[in-house]
Amino acid sequence: MTVETPDVLVVGAGPAGLAAADAARRAGAQVVLLDAAADAGGQYWRHLPKERPAAHERVLHHGWDKFTALRDQEVLTDAQVWLAERHDDRPPTLHVLVGASDGNGRTPRTFAPKALVLATGAYERTLPFPGWDLPGVFTAGAAQALAKAERIAVGQRVIVAGAGPFLLPVASSLIRTGSTVKAVLEANGWSRLRKAWTARPTELPRHKAGELAGYLRDLATRRIPYRAATTIIAAHGTDRVTEVTTARLDEQWAPIPGTERREQVDAVCVSHGFVPRSELAVNAGCRTENGAVITDENGLTSVPGVYAAGEITGVGGADLALAEGVVAGLAAAGHHATAAQLRHKTVNEKFADRLEAAHGIKPGWTGWMTDDTIVCRCEEVTAGDLRAGAEATGSRGLRSLKLSTRAGLGVCQGRTCGRTVEELLHRHTGGLLDPGRTENRPLAAFVRMGELAAAEKETP
Amino acid sequence: MFVDGVPMAGLDGQTVAGVLMANGRLAWRTTRAGRPRGVFCGIGVCHDCLVTINGLPDVRACQRRAVDGDTIATETGTGAQS
């Protein structure tokens, strides 16, 4: 088996990875940039495939010109890293399968880079609610991906709900793909939003404020209500969502009795924030805190020669990802970022803090859960099952409770429900003895047994 | 492509989930408990949208680009993995 040894290997071709690879190349390094998707851009710059070139792609995207400047790089696409093999004295060796997603005849490739930059991004955290597993209930990211990459509207009458500024571009994309957005519901009240968004006004990047104002204008011109302190507490229907119940929330996100309203919809888009996609970093031995990879100011992780950039180091949006990518890419290539580049990164870090202050999840959300609400979608484990499991076994071990309830053990490996399961069990048990285990997965990606066996045979 | 034997047209570059949704399908998998599922996360994380493609089970429909002539079989229960 050939082992490829580039100077720098960058995993993930979203904003952070593209910026890192570009910076490392400009610094003279030989770089391999790979991505699991069929195209570069990540989730942020998801776009129509090259078979369907669009003249107006720019309309759906912020920073599209930045992307077109970065996308000319060589990117190894359809490349899924499934294992990081650790070494004591150098970055891990990465085992990669290249070919159509979830295929069975993919080509194995192995990389032992001199430096590794992980830029694997984030995915959505969606809190469960009764009926959230009905078809027609989507993550906001799904609606965004289908709009950007397929030009498909997820429904005709849609409510967007959850927390965070991401709800706004999703509503805009829905409008542009032909949906009627009935309302955008933000779980946090005006007082929290105002306090966090108006604090330290000089530190709010002007283009950010402008971007958000643009989305709000989009809503205003179409008379779409943006309701604070409100959310969807249940979805109703038999084989698809046809109605939802909304309710007002208190400051802790607990639904206020008597404020429930039924609304007819044919789709719902929900997002409560983002989770760093850190399984590969954990696989490589990088230390994390609250699921985010810990780095120094140059993006270096706790593992020598391994850098991390973008959302896996803490969720802060594309501008921060680009800034972190440049710094980490330069460092991985043996160069130092300039003072201006480091300052650019700091400015954007403050934006990440602001997001958390304004929109971070509050514990009262469990007030809209019922015992028969599904928590783990794969294994169909309910909130009642989790409580009963904790009470029956008296265990305070996350691992043993997951084994006895099967929560988080399905095909998605707890990526969708992991944090929620931990949070609920933490409360039922009075404190877990082994919190934070959810990100530990022996394999960084879904691999077929046959492919594992074939890769094994090739390993000397 | 063919979905459970029925021909379905799509555009070049669309994912299997994209073709299904553009043709009005919202759900195509049934869980062990009998609940219908389709796309949820849309970015390959949740595994709700699994289908069998050309005999190969458990392919994420939202991640796989459709190819002319693909035969798609919808899955029930634990899919073909059991």
mmCIF file of C-alpha atoms in Angstrom, chain A residues 94-362:
data_model
loop_
_atom_site.group_PDB
_atom_site.id
_atom_site.type_symbol
_atom_site.label_atom_id
_atom_site.label_comp_id
_atom_site.label_asym_id
_atom_site.label_seq_id
_atom_site.Cartn_x
_atom_site.Cartn_y
_atom_site.Cartn_z
ATOM 1 C CA LEU A 94 -5.295 9.044 7.895
ATOM 2 C CA HIS A 95 -7.131 6.232 6.141
ATOM 3 C CA VAL A 96 -9.419 7.498 3.409
ATOM 4 C CA LEU A 97 -11.955 5.919 1.057
ATOM 5 C CA VAL A 98 -12.534 7.710 -2.244
ATOM 6 C CA GLY A 99 -15.686 7.128 -4.261
ATOM 7 C CA ALA A 100 -19.449 7.667 -4.371
ATOM 8 C CA SER A 101 -20.898 8.234 -0.913
ATOM 9 C CA ASP A 102 -21.622 4.999 1.033
ATOM 10 C CA GLY A 103 -20.499 2.908 -1.946
ATOM 11 C CA ASN A 104 -18.833 -0.452 -1.564
ATOM 12 C CA GLY A 105 -16.022 -0.316 -4.101
ATOM 13 C CA ARG A 106 -14.280 2.842 -2.981
ATOM 14 C CA THR A 107 -10.541 3.289 -3.478
ATOM 15 C CA PRO A 108 -8.505 3.276 -0.253
ATOM 16 C CA ARG A 109 -5.807 5.944 0.092
ATOM 17 C CA THR A 110 -3.494 6.523 3.013
ATOM 18 C CA PHE A 111 -1.890 9.814 4.026
ATOM 19 C CA ALA A 112 0.937 10.369 6.500
ATOM 20 C CA PRO A 113 1.218 14.166 6.302
ATOM 21 C CA LYS A 114 3.957 16.238 7.947
ATOM 22 C CA ALA A 115 1.203 18.492 9.274
ATOM 23 C CA LEU A 116 -2.547 17.989 9.431
ATOM 24 C CA VAL A 117 -5.270 20.661 9.445
ATOM 25 C CA LEU A 118 -8.707 19.495 10.558
ATOM 26 C CA ALA A 119 -11.551 21.681 9.277
ATOM 27 C CA THR A 120 -14.500 19.322 9.522
ATOM 28 C CA GLY A 121 -17.100 21.952 10.421
ATOM 29 C CA ALA A 122 -20.265 21.518 12.430
ATOM 30 C CA TYR A 123 -23.749 20.171 12.165
ATOM 31 C CA GLU A 124 -26.998 21.257 13.726
ATOM 32 C CA ARG A 125 -28.184 20.614 17.225
ATOM 33 C CA THR A 126 -31.931 20.101 17.065
ATOM 34 C CA LEU A 127 -33.814 19.730 20.329
ATOM 35 C CA PRO A 128 -36.539 17.074 20.264
ATOM 36 C CA PHE A 129 -40.233 17.905 20.615
ATOM 37 C CA PRO A 130 -43.370 15.747 20.237
ATOM 38 C CA GLY A 131 -43.768 14.866 16.561
ATOM 39 C CA TRP A 132 -40.294 15.997 15.478
ATOM 40 C CA ASP A 133 -39.763 12.694 13.687
ATOM 41 C CA LEU A 134 -42.707 13.248 11.310
ATOM 42 C CA PRO A 135 -41.789 13.659 7.649
ATOM 43 C CA GLY A 136 -41.915 17.365 6.832
ATOM 44 C CA VAL A 137 -39.991 18.308 9.949
ATOM 45 C CA PHE A 138 -36.498 19.245 8.778
ATOM 46 C CA THR A 139 -33.448 20.757 10.331
ATOM 47 C CA ALA A 140 -33.025 24.316 9.109
ATOM 48 C CA GLY A 141 -29.764 23.134 7.556
ATOM 49 C CA ALA A 142 -31.610 20.545 5.474
ATOM 50 C CA ALA A 143 -33.907 23.225 4.095
ATOM 51 C CA GLN A 144 -30.855 25.352 3.351
ATOM 52 C CA ALA A 145 -28.974 22.481 1.689
ATOM 53 C CA LEU A 146 -31.964 21.486 -0.446
ATOM 54 C CA ALA A 147 -32.476 25.114 -1.489
ATOM 55 C CA LYS A 148 -28.827 25.781 -2.287
ATOM 56 C CA ALA A 149 -27.818 22.482 -3.894
ATOM 57 C CA GLU A 150 -31.090 21.283 -5.401
ATOM 58 C CA ARG A 151 -33.331 24.376 -5.631
ATOM 59 C CA ILE A 152 -36.007 22.346 -3.846
ATOM 60 C CA ALA A 153 -38.451 24.024 -1.467
ATOM 61 C CA VAL A 154 -39.177 21.766 1.504
ATOM 62 C CA GLY A 155 -42.790 22.957 1.675
ATOM 63 C CA GLN A 156 -45.314 25.575 0.614
ATOM 64 C CA ARG A 157 -46.340 26.842 4.074
ATOM 65 C CA VAL A 158 -43.354 26.704 6.367
ATOM 66 C CA ILE A 159 -42.515 27.826 9.888
ATOM 67 C CA VAL A 160 -38.842 28.299 10.782
ATOM 68 C CA ALA A 161 -38.143 27.892 14.497
ATOM 69 C CA GLY A 162 -35.337 27.495 17.006
ATOM 70 C CA ALA A 163 -32.588 29.854 18.057
ATOM 71 C CA GLY A 164 -29.861 31.866 16.420
ATOM 72 C CA PRO A 165 -29.198 34.113 13.445
ATOM 73 C CA PHE A 166 -29.046 31.062 11.145
ATOM 74 C CA LEU A 167 -32.858 31.010 11.086
ATOM 75 C CA LEU A 168 -32.778 34.212 9.022
ATOM 76 C CA PRO A 169 -30.758 33.092 5.956
ATOM 77 C CA VAL A 170 -32.787 29.870 5.976
ATOM 78 C CA ALA A 171 -36.007 31.880 5.788
ATOM 79 C CA SER A 172 -34.502 33.936 2.941
ATOM 80 C CA SER A 173 -33.512 30.782 1.019
ATOM 81 C CA LEU A 174 -36.994 29.339 1.498
ATOM 82 C CA ILE A 175 -38.561 32.521 0.120
ATOM 83 C CA ARG A 176 -36.245 32.383 -2.897
ATOM 84 C CA THR A 177 -37.126 28.766 -3.672
ATOM 85 C CA GLY A 178 -40.855 29.546 -3.641
ATOM 86 C CA SER A 179 -42.018 28.712 -0.114
ATOM 87 C CA THR A 180 -44.370 30.865 1.885
ATOM 88 C CA VAL A 181 -42.690 31.408 5.246
ATOM 89 C CA LYS A 182 -45.490 31.855 7.796
ATOM 90 C CA ALA A 183 -43.222 32.977 10.637
ATOM 91 C CA VAL A 184 -39.714 32.832 12.051
ATOM 92 C CA LEU A 185 -39.783 31.885 15.742
ATOM 93 C CA GLU A 186 -36.786 32.675 17.972
ATOM 94 C CA ALA A 187 -36.795 30.970 21.379
ATOM 95 C CA ASN A 188 -35.041 33.834 23.131
ATOM 96 C CA GLY A 189 -36.868 36.935 24.261
ATOM 97 C CA TRP A 190 -36.191 40.472 23.132
ATOM 98 C CA SER A 191 -34.452 41.461 26.361
ATOM 99 C CA ARG A 192 -31.763 38.766 25.983
ATOM 100 C CA LEU A 193 -31.410 39.388 22.254
ATOM 101 C CA ARG A 194 -31.165 43.170 22.680
ATOM 102 C CA LYS A 195 -28.661 42.899 25.501
ATOM 103 C CA ALA A 196 -26.337 40.517 23.660
ATOM 104 C CA TRP A 197 -26.601 42.098 20.214
ATOM 105 C CA THR A 198 -26.243 45.733 21.330
ATOM 106 C CA ALA A 199 -23.383 45.110 23.787
ATOM 107 C CA ARG A 200 -19.973 46.456 22.711
ATOM 108 C CA PRO A 201 -21.286 47.851 19.402
ATOM 109 C CA THR A 202 -17.810 48.688 18.106
ATOM 110 C CA GLU A 203 -16.890 45.004 18.222
ATOM 111 C CA LEU A 204 -19.753 43.934 15.976
ATOM 112 C CA PRO A 205 -18.282 43.612 12.476
ATOM 113 C CA ARG A 206 -20.165 46.075 10.263
ATOM 114 C CA HIS A 207 -20.721 43.632 7.387
ATOM 115 C CA LYS A 208 -22.254 41.153 9.883
ATOM 116 C CA ALA A 209 -24.733 43.722 11.102
ATOM 117 C CA GLY A 210 -25.500 44.565 7.488
ATOM 118 C CA GLU A 211 -26.009 40.926 6.559
ATOM 119 C CA LEU A 212 -28.479 40.387 9.404
ATOM 120 C CA ALA A 213 -30.282 43.629 8.625
ATOM 121 C CA GLY A 214 -30.662 42.415 5.038
ATOM 122 C CA TYR A 215 -32.360 39.210 6.153
ATOM 123 C CA LEU A 216 -34.688 41.115 8.475
ATOM 124 C CA ARG A 217 -35.601 43.417 5.560
ATOM 125 C CA ASP A 218 -36.412 40.281 3.556
ATOM 126 C CA LEU A 219 -38.919 39.302 6.247
ATOM 127 C CA ALA A 220 -40.310 42.809 6.674
ATOM 128 C CA THR A 221 -40.996 43.416 2.970
ATOM 129 C CA ARG A 222 -43.015 40.199 2.867
ATOM 130 C CA ARG A 223 -44.720 40.913 6.209
ATOM 131 C CA ILE A 224 -43.339 37.692 7.694
ATOM 132 C CA PRO A 225 -43.479 37.906 11.498
ATOM 133 C CA TYR A 226 -40.266 37.368 13.480
ATOM 134 C CA ARG A 227 -41.521 36.328 16.926
ATOM 135 C CA ALA A 228 -39.164 36.292 19.895
ATOM 136 C CA ALA A 229 -39.680 34.116 23.001
ATOM 137 C CA THR A 230 -41.742 31.704 20.906
ATOM 138 C CA THR A 231 -41.184 28.232 19.533
ATOM 139 C CA ILE A 232 -42.786 25.080 18.163
ATOM 140 C CA ILE A 233 -43.583 22.739 21.046
ATOM 141 C CA ALA A 234 -45.241 19.964 19.017
ATOM 142 C CA ALA A 235 -45.769 18.827 15.425
ATOM 143 C CA HIS A 236 -48.948 16.996 14.461
ATOM 144 C CA GLY A 237 -49.954 14.673 11.624
ATOM 145 C CA THR A 238 -50.204 10.983 10.835
ATOM 146 C CA ASP A 239 -47.767 10.317 8.006
ATOM 147 C CA ARG A 240 -46.502 13.888 7.632
ATOM 148 C CA VAL A 241 -46.656 17.174 9.488
ATOM 149 C CA THR A 242 -49.891 19.087 8.878
ATOM 150 C CA GLU A 243 -50.075 21.288 11.980
ATOM 151 C CA VAL A 244 -47.877 22.552 14.784
ATOM 152 C CA THR A 245 -48.462 23.912 18.252
ATOM 153 C CA THR A 246 -46.480 27.034 19.053
ATOM 154 C CA ALA A 247 -46.105 28.564 22.505
ATOM 155 C CA ARG A 248 -44.430 31.505 24.181
ATOM 156 C CA LEU A 249 -41.371 30.702 26.264
ATOM 157 C CA ASP A 250 -40.063 32.211 29.471
ATOM 158 C CA GLU A 251 -36.432 33.322 29.801
ATOM 159 C CA GLN A 252 -35.364 29.753 30.550
ATOM 160 C CA TRP A 253 -37.160 28.439 27.423
ATOM 161 C CA ALA A 254 -39.965 26.808 29.449
ATOM 162 C CA PRO A 255 -43.296 26.994 27.578
ATOM 163 C CA ILE A 256 -45.799 29.341 29.210
ATOM 164 C CA PRO A 257 -49.144 27.538 29.787
ATOM 165 C CA GLY A 258 -52.101 29.105 28.017
ATOM 166 C CA THR A 259 -50.048 30.622 25.173
ATOM 167 C CA GLU A 260 -50.384 27.616 22.835
ATOM 168 C CA ARG A 261 -51.557 28.225 19.263
ATOM 169 C CA ARG A 262 -52.220 25.733 16.460
ATOM 170 C CA GLU A 263 -51.013 26.612 12.976
ATOM 171 C CA GLN A 264 -51.346 24.733 9.704
ATOM 172 C CA VAL A 265 -48.101 24.028 7.883
ATOM 173 C CA ASP A 266 -46.724 21.495 5.436
ATOM 174 C CA ALA A 267 -43.128 21.806 6.590
ATOM 175 C CA VAL A 268 -41.172 22.935 9.608
ATOM 176 C CA CYS A 269 -37.482 23.883 9.760
ATOM 177 C CA VAL A 270 -35.814 23.730 13.165
ATOM 178 C CA SER A 271 -32.368 24.639 14.467
ATOM 179 C CA HIS A 272 -31.179 25.286 18.018
ATOM 180 C CA GLY A 273 -27.503 25.840 17.313
ATOM 181 C CA PHE A 274 -24.537 23.837 16.093
ATOM 182 C CA VAL A 275 -22.312 21.028 17.323
ATOM 183 C CA PRO A 276 -18.654 20.842 16.262
ATOM 184 C CA ARG A 277 -18.044 17.825 14.008
ATOM 185 C CA SER A 278 -15.123 16.729 16.117
ATOM 186 C CA GLU A 279 -15.075 12.929 15.820
ATOM 187 C CA LEU A 280 -11.974 12.883 13.614
ATOM 188 C CA ALA A 281 -10.137 15.263 15.964
ATOM 189 C CA VAL A 282 -11.090 13.071 18.941
ATOM 190 C CA ASN A 283 -9.995 10.045 16.919
ATOM 191 C CA ALA A 284 -6.638 11.788 16.370
ATOM 192 C CA GLY A 285 -6.244 12.374 20.118
ATOM 193 C CA CYS A 286 -6.950 16.138 20.201
ATOM 194 C CA ARG A 287 -8.212 17.509 23.498
ATOM 195 C CA THR A 288 -11.677 19.040 23.472
ATOM 196 C CA GLU A 289 -13.768 21.168 25.773
ATOM 197 C CA ASN A 290 -17.581 21.076 25.519
ATOM 198 C CA GLY A 291 -17.134 19.252 22.244
ATOM 199 C CA ALA A 292 -14.919 21.916 20.659
ATOM 200 C CA VAL A 293 -11.284 21.215 19.806
ATOM 201 C CA ILE A 294 -8.857 23.204 21.970
ATOM 202 C CA THR A 295 -6.184 25.117 20.028
ATOM 203 C CA ASP A 296 -3.516 27.731 20.698
ATOM 204 C CA GLU A 297 -3.518 31.086 18.873
ATOM 205 C CA ASN A 298 -1.958 29.439 15.793
ATOM 206 C CA GLY A 299 -4.606 26.743 15.632
ATOM 207 C CA LEU A 300 -2.317 24.020 17.024
ATOM 208 C CA THR A 301 -4.201 21.293 18.925
ATOM 209 C CA SER A 302 -2.882 19.224 21.837
ATOM 210 C CA VAL A 303 -1.381 16.775 19.297
ATOM 211 C CA PRO A 304 1.946 17.793 17.711
ATOM 212 C CA GLY A 305 1.566 18.702 14.033
ATOM 213 C CA VAL A 306 -2.235 18.657 14.151
ATOM 214 C CA TYR A 307 -4.052 21.962 13.634
ATOM 215 C CA ALA A 308 -7.763 22.720 13.742
ATOM 216 C CA ALA A 309 -9.700 25.586 12.180
ATOM 217 C CA GLY A 310 -13.287 26.681 11.773
ATOM 218 C CA GLU A 311 -16.394 25.444 13.528
ATOM 219 C CA ILE A 312 -14.735 22.413 15.163
ATOM 220 C CA THR A 313 -12.843 24.839 17.411
ATOM 221 C CA GLY A 314 -16.101 26.519 18.481
ATOM 222 C CA VAL A 315 -18.994 27.715 16.402
ATOM 223 C CA GLY A 316 -18.513 31.278 15.169
ATOM 224 C CA GLY A 317 -19.555 31.487 11.540
ATOM 225 C CA ALA A 318 -17.799 31.654 8.199
ATOM 226 C CA ASP A 319 -15.753 34.818 8.790
ATOM 227 C CA LEU A 320 -14.106 33.322 11.853
ATOM 228 C CA ALA A 321 -13.608 30.037 9.988
ATOM 229 C CA LEU A 322 -11.831 31.850 7.142
ATOM 230 C CA ALA A 323 -9.611 33.768 9.581
ATOM 231 C CA GLU A 324 -8.748 30.633 11.556
ATOM 232 C CA GLY A 325 -8.089 28.728 8.343
ATOM 233 C CA VAL A 326 -5.493 31.265 7.166
ATOM 234 C CA VAL A 327 -3.677 31.207 10.518
ATOM 235 C CA ALA A 328 -3.708 27.395 10.847
ATOM 236 C CA GLY A 329 -2.725 26.876 7.194
ATOM 237 C CA LEU A 330 0.284 29.168 7.543
ATOM 238 C CA ALA A 331 1.354 27.521 10.804
ATOM 239 C CA ALA A 332 0.976 24.036 9.295
ATOM 240 C CA ALA A 333 3.261 25.152 6.446
ATOM 241 C CA GLY A 334 5.850 26.344 8.979
ATOM 242 C CA HIS A 335 5.049 30.060 8.699
ATOM 243 C CA HIS A 336 3.640 32.579 11.127
ATOM 244 C CA ALA A 337 0.523 34.612 10.647
ATOM 245 C CA THR A 338 0.973 38.395 10.627
ATOM 246 C CA ALA A 339 -0.281 40.536 13.488
ATOM 247 C CA ALA A 340 -3.123 41.724 11.248
ATOM 248 C CA GLN A 341 -4.176 38.153 10.459
ATOM 249 C CA LEU A 342 -4.207 37.248 14.149
ATOM 250 C CA ARG A 343 -6.164 40.417 14.993
ATOM 251 C CA HIS A 344 -8.739 39.574 12.324
ATOM 252 C CA LYS A 345 -9.202 36.228 14.073
ATOM 253 C CA THR A 346 -9.688 37.849 17.507
ATOM 254 C CA VAL A 347 -12.378 40.219 16.215
ATOM 255 C CA ASN A 348 -14.348 37.273 14.904
ATOM 256 C CA GLU A 349 -13.896 35.248 18.085
ATOM 257 C CA LYS A 350 -15.803 37.941 19.907
ATOM 258 C CA PHE A 351 -18.645 37.425 17.465
ATOM 259 C CA ALA A 352 -18.797 33.760 18.518
ATOM 260 C CA ASP A 353 -19.128 34.809 22.183
ATOM 261 C CA ARG A 354 -21.935 37.155 21.221
ATOM 262 C CA LEU A 355 -23.808 34.335 19.478
ATOM 263 C CA GLU A 356 -23.656 32.175 22.597
ATOM 264 C CA ALA A 357 -24.739 35.062 24.844
ATOM 265 C CA ALA A 358 -27.743 35.844 22.644
ATOM 266 C CA HIS A 359 -28.885 32.402 21.537
ATOM 267 C CA GLY A 360 -27.373 29.602 23.683
ATOM 268 C CA ILE A 361 -29.784 26.816 24.701
ATOM 269 C CA LYS A 362 -31.567 27.239 28.064
#
